[in-house]
C-alpha positions as a printed Julia matrix, in Angstrom:
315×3 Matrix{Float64}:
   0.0    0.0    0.0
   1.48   3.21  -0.81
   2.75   6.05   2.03
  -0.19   8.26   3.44
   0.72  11.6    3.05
  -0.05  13.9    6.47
   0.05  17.54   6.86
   1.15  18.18   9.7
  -1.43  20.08  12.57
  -0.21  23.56  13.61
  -3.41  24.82  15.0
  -6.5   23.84  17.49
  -9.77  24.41  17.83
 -11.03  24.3   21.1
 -15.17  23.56  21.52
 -15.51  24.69  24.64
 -18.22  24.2   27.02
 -21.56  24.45  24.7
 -21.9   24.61  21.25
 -25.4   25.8   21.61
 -25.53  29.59  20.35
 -28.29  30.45  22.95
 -26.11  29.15  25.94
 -23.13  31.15  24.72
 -23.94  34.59  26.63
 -25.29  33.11  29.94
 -22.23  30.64  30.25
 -19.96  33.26  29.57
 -21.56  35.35  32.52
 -21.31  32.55  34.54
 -18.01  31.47  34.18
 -16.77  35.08  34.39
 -18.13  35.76  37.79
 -16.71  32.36  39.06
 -13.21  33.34  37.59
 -13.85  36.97  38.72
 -14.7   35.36  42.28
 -11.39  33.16  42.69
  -8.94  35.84  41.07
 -10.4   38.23  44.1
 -10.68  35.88  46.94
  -7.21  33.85  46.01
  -5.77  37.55  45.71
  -7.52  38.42  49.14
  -5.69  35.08  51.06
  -2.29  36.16  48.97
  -2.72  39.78  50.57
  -3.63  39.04  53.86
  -1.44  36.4   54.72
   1.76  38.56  53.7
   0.88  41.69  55.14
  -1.15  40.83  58.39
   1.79  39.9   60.92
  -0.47  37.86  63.13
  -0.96  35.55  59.9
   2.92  34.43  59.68
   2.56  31.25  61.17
   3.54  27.85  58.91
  -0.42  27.4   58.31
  -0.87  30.41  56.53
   2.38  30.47  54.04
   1.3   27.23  52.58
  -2.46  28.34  52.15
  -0.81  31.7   51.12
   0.94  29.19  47.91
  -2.46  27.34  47.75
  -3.92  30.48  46.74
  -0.89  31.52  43.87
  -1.5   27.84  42.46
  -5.14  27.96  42.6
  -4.97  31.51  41.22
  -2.57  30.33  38.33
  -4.56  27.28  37.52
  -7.67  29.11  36.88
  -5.59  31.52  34.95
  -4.21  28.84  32.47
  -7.54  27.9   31.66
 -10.14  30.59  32.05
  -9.02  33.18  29.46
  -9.14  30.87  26.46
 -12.23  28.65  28.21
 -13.88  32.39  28.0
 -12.84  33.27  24.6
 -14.82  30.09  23.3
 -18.29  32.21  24.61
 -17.22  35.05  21.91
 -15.84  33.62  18.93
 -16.86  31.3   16.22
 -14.13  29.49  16.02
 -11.98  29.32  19.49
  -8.53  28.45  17.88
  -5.32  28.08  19.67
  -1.99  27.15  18.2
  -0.06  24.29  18.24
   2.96  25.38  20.72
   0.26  27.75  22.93
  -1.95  24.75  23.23
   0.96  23.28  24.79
   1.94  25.29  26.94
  -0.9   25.24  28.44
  -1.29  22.04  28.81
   2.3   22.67  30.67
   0.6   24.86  32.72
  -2.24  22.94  34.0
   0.21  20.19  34.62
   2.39  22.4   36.83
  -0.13  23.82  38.56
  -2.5   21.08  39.26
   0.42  18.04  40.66
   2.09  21.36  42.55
  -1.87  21.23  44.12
  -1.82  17.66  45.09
   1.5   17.92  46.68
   0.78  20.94  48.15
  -2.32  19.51  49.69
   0.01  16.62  51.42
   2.21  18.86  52.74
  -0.15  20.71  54.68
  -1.95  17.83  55.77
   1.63  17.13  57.78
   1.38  20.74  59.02
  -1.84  19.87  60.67
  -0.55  16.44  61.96
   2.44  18.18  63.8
  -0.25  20.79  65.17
  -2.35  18.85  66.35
  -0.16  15.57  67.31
   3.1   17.68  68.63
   1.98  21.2   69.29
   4.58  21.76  71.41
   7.57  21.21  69.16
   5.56  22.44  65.91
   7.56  25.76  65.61
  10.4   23.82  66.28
   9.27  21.13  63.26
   7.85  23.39  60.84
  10.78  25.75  60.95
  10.29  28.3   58.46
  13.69  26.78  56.79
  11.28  23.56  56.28
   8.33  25.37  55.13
  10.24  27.35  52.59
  12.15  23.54  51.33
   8.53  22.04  51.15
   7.32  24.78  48.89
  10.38  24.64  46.59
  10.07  20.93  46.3
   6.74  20.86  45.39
   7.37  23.85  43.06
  10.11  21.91  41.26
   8.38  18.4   41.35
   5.34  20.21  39.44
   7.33  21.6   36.98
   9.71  18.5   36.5
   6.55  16.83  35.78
   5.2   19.31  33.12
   8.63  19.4   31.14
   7.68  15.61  30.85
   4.09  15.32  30.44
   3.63  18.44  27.76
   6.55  17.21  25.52
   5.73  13.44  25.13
   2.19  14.19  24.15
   2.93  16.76  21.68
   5.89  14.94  20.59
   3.39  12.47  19.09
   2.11  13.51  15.02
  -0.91  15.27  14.69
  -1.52  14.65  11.14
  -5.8   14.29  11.58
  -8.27  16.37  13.33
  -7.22  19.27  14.95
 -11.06  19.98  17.12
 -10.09  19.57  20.47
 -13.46  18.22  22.04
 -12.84  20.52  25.2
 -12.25  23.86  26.52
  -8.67  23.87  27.21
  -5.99  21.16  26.09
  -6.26  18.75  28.31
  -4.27  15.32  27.87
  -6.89  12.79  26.74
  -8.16  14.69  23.94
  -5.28  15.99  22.77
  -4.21  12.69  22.39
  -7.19  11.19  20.78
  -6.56  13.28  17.81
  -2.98  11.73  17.56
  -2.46   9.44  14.56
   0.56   8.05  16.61
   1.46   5.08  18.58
   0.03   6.94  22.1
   1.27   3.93  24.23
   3.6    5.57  25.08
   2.58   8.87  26.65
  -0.41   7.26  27.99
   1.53   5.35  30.05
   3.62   8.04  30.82
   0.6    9.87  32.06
  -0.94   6.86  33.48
   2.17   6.33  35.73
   2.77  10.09  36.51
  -1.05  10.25  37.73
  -1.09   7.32  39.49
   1.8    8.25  41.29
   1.5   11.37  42.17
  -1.96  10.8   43.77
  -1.49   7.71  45.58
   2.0    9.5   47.11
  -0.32  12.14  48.36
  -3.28  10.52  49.28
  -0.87   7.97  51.45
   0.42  11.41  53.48
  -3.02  12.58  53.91
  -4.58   9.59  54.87
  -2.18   8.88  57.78
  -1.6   12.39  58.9
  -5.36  12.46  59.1
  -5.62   9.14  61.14
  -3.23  10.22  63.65
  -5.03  13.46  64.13
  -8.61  11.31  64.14
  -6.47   9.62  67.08
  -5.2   12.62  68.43
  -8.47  14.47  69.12
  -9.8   11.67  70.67
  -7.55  11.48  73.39
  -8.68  15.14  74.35
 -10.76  15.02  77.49
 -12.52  17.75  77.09
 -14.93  18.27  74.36
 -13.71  22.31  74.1
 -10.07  20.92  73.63
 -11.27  18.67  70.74
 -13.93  21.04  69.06
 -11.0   23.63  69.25
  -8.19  20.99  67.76
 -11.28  19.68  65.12
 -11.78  23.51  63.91
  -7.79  23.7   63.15
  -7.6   21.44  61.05
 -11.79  21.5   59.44
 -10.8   23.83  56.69
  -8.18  21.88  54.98
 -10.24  18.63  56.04
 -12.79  20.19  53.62
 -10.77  21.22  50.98
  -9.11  17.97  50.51
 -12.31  16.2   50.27
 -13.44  18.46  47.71
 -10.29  18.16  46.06
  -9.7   14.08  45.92
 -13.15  13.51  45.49
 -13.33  15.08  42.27
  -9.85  13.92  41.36
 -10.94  10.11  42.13
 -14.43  10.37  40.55
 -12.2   10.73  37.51
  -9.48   8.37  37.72
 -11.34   5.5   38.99
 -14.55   6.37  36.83
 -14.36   2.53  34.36
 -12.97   3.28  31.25
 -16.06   2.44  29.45
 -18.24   5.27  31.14
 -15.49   8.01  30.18
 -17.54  10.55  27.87
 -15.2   13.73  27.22
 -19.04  15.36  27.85
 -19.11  14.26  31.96
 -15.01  14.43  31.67
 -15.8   18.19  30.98
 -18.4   18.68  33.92
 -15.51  17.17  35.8
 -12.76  19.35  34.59
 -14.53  22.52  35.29
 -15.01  21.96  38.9
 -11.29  21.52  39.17
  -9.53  24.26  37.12
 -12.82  27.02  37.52
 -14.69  25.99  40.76
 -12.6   24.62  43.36
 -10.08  27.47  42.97
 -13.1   29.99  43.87
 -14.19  27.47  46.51
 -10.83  27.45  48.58
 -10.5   30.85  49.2
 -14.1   30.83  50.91
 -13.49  27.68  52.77
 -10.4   29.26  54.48
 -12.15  32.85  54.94
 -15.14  31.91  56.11
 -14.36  28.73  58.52
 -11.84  30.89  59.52
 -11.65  33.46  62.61
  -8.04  34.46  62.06
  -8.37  35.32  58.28
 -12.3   37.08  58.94
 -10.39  38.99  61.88
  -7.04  40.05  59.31
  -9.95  40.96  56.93
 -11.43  43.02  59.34
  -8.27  44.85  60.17
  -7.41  45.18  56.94
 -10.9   46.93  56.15
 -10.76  49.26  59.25
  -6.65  50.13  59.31
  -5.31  49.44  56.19
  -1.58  50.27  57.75
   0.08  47.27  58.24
   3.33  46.22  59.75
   4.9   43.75  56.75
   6.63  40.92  58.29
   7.12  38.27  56.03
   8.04  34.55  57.31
């Protein structure tokens, strides 16, 4: 059989959300206000814990670099995600599409990591309160960060390249708002055993690593509150650690509703759903689940509104 000759793809189109001209307007709305909503409130946590001195404590710099990765994650995606509500034809081209598939990479492992390492900030809390300035020096807290930093972005210089260093020679309608993995590589007309395993091991990995951290940090601090006699001592230790409880549980859920979702009831449709609640919704959620089960950050916030002079002390 003779050679098949290919041109080679050097631009996307993205479908976004809804292809349904009468949804266009309302959507956008929607998703503008919910991007609008974690750019200010991830800004707000970024503000407040770096200027209000009574917020430098080893808690509040990691949900201080929650906030810049949630705040960067929604930024990958929500700019072109919004430009899909506008234009006819939502293209993006080859090397932007990924880079931001770099991006969400980056930003969303640097998440799950994240999320471990302040689930062992809480166990030392709770479980060793009396050595935890000792333990979570601000030399360690500033190592964590870095790590996690440089493991998210070790992983996107490995991810992003192997799937676009597959041929693209087909289709170039990416059946999603932003370029995620999956159908990027569905329109490949490549071997993709490769970087699906890649993927498949990366993801795996990455989320069993953290899950393993969270789950026995959270055990020992299930075990730790127990042993409080008094119910004050344990509603007080409970409420320490009830924000990131929540946010991790909104987090993995979603995360594992995908990756353990059977193969054979993957539609990139539901996939979608999914995908917005993680790159659009939980980055506006977290930002309200540390303000508002929060005294410390609603009393900073309150300061902040009535004496806007503050005394900078970073940590």
């Amino acid at each position: 059989m003779a050679p098949r000759n290919f041109t080679q793809v050097t631009e996307f189109i993205l479908t976004g959300i809804s292809t349904t001209p009468q949804l266009q307007v309302p959507l956008f709305l929607v998703f503008f206000m919910i991007y609008g909503l974690a750019v200010t409130g991830n800004l707000g946590i970024i503000t407040l814990t770096s200027v209000d001195s009574r917020l430098q404590t080893p808690m509040y710099f990691f949900l201080r670099h929650l906030a810049i990765i949630n705040l960067g994650n929604s930024t990958v995606i929500a700019p072109k995600m919004l430009t899909a509500f506008v234009v006819n034809k939502n293209i993006t081209s080859y090397y932007e599409c990924a880079a931001q598939m770099g991006g969400f990479v980056f930003f969303i492992v640097s998440e799950v990591i994240l999320l471990s390492v302040m689930a062992y900030d809480r166990y030392v809390a709770i479980c060793n309160p009396l050595m935890y300035m000792v333990v979570v020096s601000p030399r360690l807290c500033h190592l964590l960060v870095a790590l996690t930093y440089l493991y998210g972005f070790s992983t996107a210089v490995v991810v992003s390249p192997c799937v676009f260093s597959m041929s693209y020679c087909s289709s170039n309608v990416i059946n999603d708002f932003y370029c995620d993995i999956a159908p990027v590589l569905a329109l490949s007309c490549s071997d993709i055993y490769m970087p699906e395993t890649v993927v498949f091991i990366s993801a795996t990995t990455n989320l069993l690593f953290s899950l393993i951290i969270v789950v026995v940090s959270y055990f020992n601090i299930v075990l730790s509150i127990l042993r409080i006699r008094s119910s004050e001592g344990r509603k007080k230790a409970f409420f320490t650690c009830a924000s990131h409880m929540m946010a991790v549980t909104v987090f993995y859920g979603t995360l594992l509703f995908i990756n353990l979702k059977p193969r054979r009831k993957h539609s990139f449709d539901s996939d979608n759903i999914t995908s917005v609640f993680y790159t659009m919704v939980i980055p506006m959620l977290n930002p309200m689940i540390y303000s508002l089960r929060n005294k410390d950050v609603k009393a900073a916030l309150k300061r902040c509104m009535t004496n806007p002079c503050y005394s900078f002390k970073p940590m």
